[in-house]
XYZ file of C-alpha atoms in Angstrom:
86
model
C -23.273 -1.627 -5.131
C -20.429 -4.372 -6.021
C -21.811 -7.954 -7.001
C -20.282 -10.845 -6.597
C -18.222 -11.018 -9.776
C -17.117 -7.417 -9.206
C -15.575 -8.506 -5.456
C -14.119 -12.047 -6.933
C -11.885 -10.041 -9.342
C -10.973 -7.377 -7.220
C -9.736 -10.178 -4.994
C -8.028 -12.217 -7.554
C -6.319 -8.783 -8.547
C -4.955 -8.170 -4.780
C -4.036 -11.791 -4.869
C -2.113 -11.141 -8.286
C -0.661 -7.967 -6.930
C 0.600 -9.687 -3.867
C 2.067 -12.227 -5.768
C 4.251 -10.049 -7.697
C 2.185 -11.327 -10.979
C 0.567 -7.480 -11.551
C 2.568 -4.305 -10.542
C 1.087 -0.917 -10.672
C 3.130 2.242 -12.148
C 4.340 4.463 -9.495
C 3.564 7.347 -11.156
C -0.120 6.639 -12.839
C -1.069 3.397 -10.486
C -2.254 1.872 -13.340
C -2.073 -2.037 -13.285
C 0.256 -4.069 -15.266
C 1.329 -7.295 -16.140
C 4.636 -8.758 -14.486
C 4.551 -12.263 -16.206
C 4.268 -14.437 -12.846
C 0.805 -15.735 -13.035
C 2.491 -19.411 -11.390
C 3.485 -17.439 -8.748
C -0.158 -15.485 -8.085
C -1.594 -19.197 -8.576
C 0.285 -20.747 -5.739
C -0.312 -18.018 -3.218
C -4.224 -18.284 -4.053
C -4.130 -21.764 -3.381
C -2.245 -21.962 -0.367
C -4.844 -19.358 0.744
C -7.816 -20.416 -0.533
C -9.041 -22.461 2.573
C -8.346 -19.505 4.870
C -7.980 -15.987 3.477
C -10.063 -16.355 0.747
C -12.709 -18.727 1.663
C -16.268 -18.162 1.074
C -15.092 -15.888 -1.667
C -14.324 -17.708 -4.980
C -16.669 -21.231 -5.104
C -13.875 -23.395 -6.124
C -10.349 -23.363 -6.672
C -10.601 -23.147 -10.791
C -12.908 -20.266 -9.958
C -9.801 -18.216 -8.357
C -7.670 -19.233 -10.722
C -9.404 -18.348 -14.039
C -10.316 -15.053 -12.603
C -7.020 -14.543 -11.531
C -5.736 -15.372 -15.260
C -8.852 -12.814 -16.590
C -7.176 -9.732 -14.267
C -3.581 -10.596 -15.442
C -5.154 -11.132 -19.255
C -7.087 -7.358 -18.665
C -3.582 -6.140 -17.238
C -1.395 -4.201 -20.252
C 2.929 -4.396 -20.468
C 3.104 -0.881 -19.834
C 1.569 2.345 -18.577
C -0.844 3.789 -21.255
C 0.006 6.873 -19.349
C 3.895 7.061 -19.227
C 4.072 5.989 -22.976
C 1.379 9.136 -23.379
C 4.183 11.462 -21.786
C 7.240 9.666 -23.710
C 5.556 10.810 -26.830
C 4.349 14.042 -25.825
């Protein structure tokens, strides 16, 4: 079973992903960073009060989660630079 935290950064990752600030490699789907935090920022806020309410507890909530995902996210696929040096 998911707790809280687990569905607050799964959220703040969709949020980031919308936003253009996290991409995911076509080939392995793993997550990346796209440098656009500002941008996943101002979608979460201009959703907060309807999208996303009842999920984070305050706005600074959202947004330090959604720095945490970016943060967690790496600059390229572990999985392509695997094959590239295969």
């Amino acid at each position: 079973m998911k707790d809280s935290h687990d569905n607050q950064r799964e959220v703040a990752a969709q949020i980031a992903l919308r936003a253009g600030a996290l991409a995911e490699c076509e080939m392995h789907g793993e997550v990346l960073d796209n440098d656009s935090r500002e941008e996943a920022n101002k979608l979460g806020n201009m959703l907060f009060d309807t999208e996303f309410r009842g999920v984070f507890r305050s706005r600074r909530e959202m947004t330090d989660l959604i720095k945490d995902v970016i943060d967690d996210a790496g600059w390229e696929c572990g999985a392509c630079d695997r094959n590239l040096n295969d």
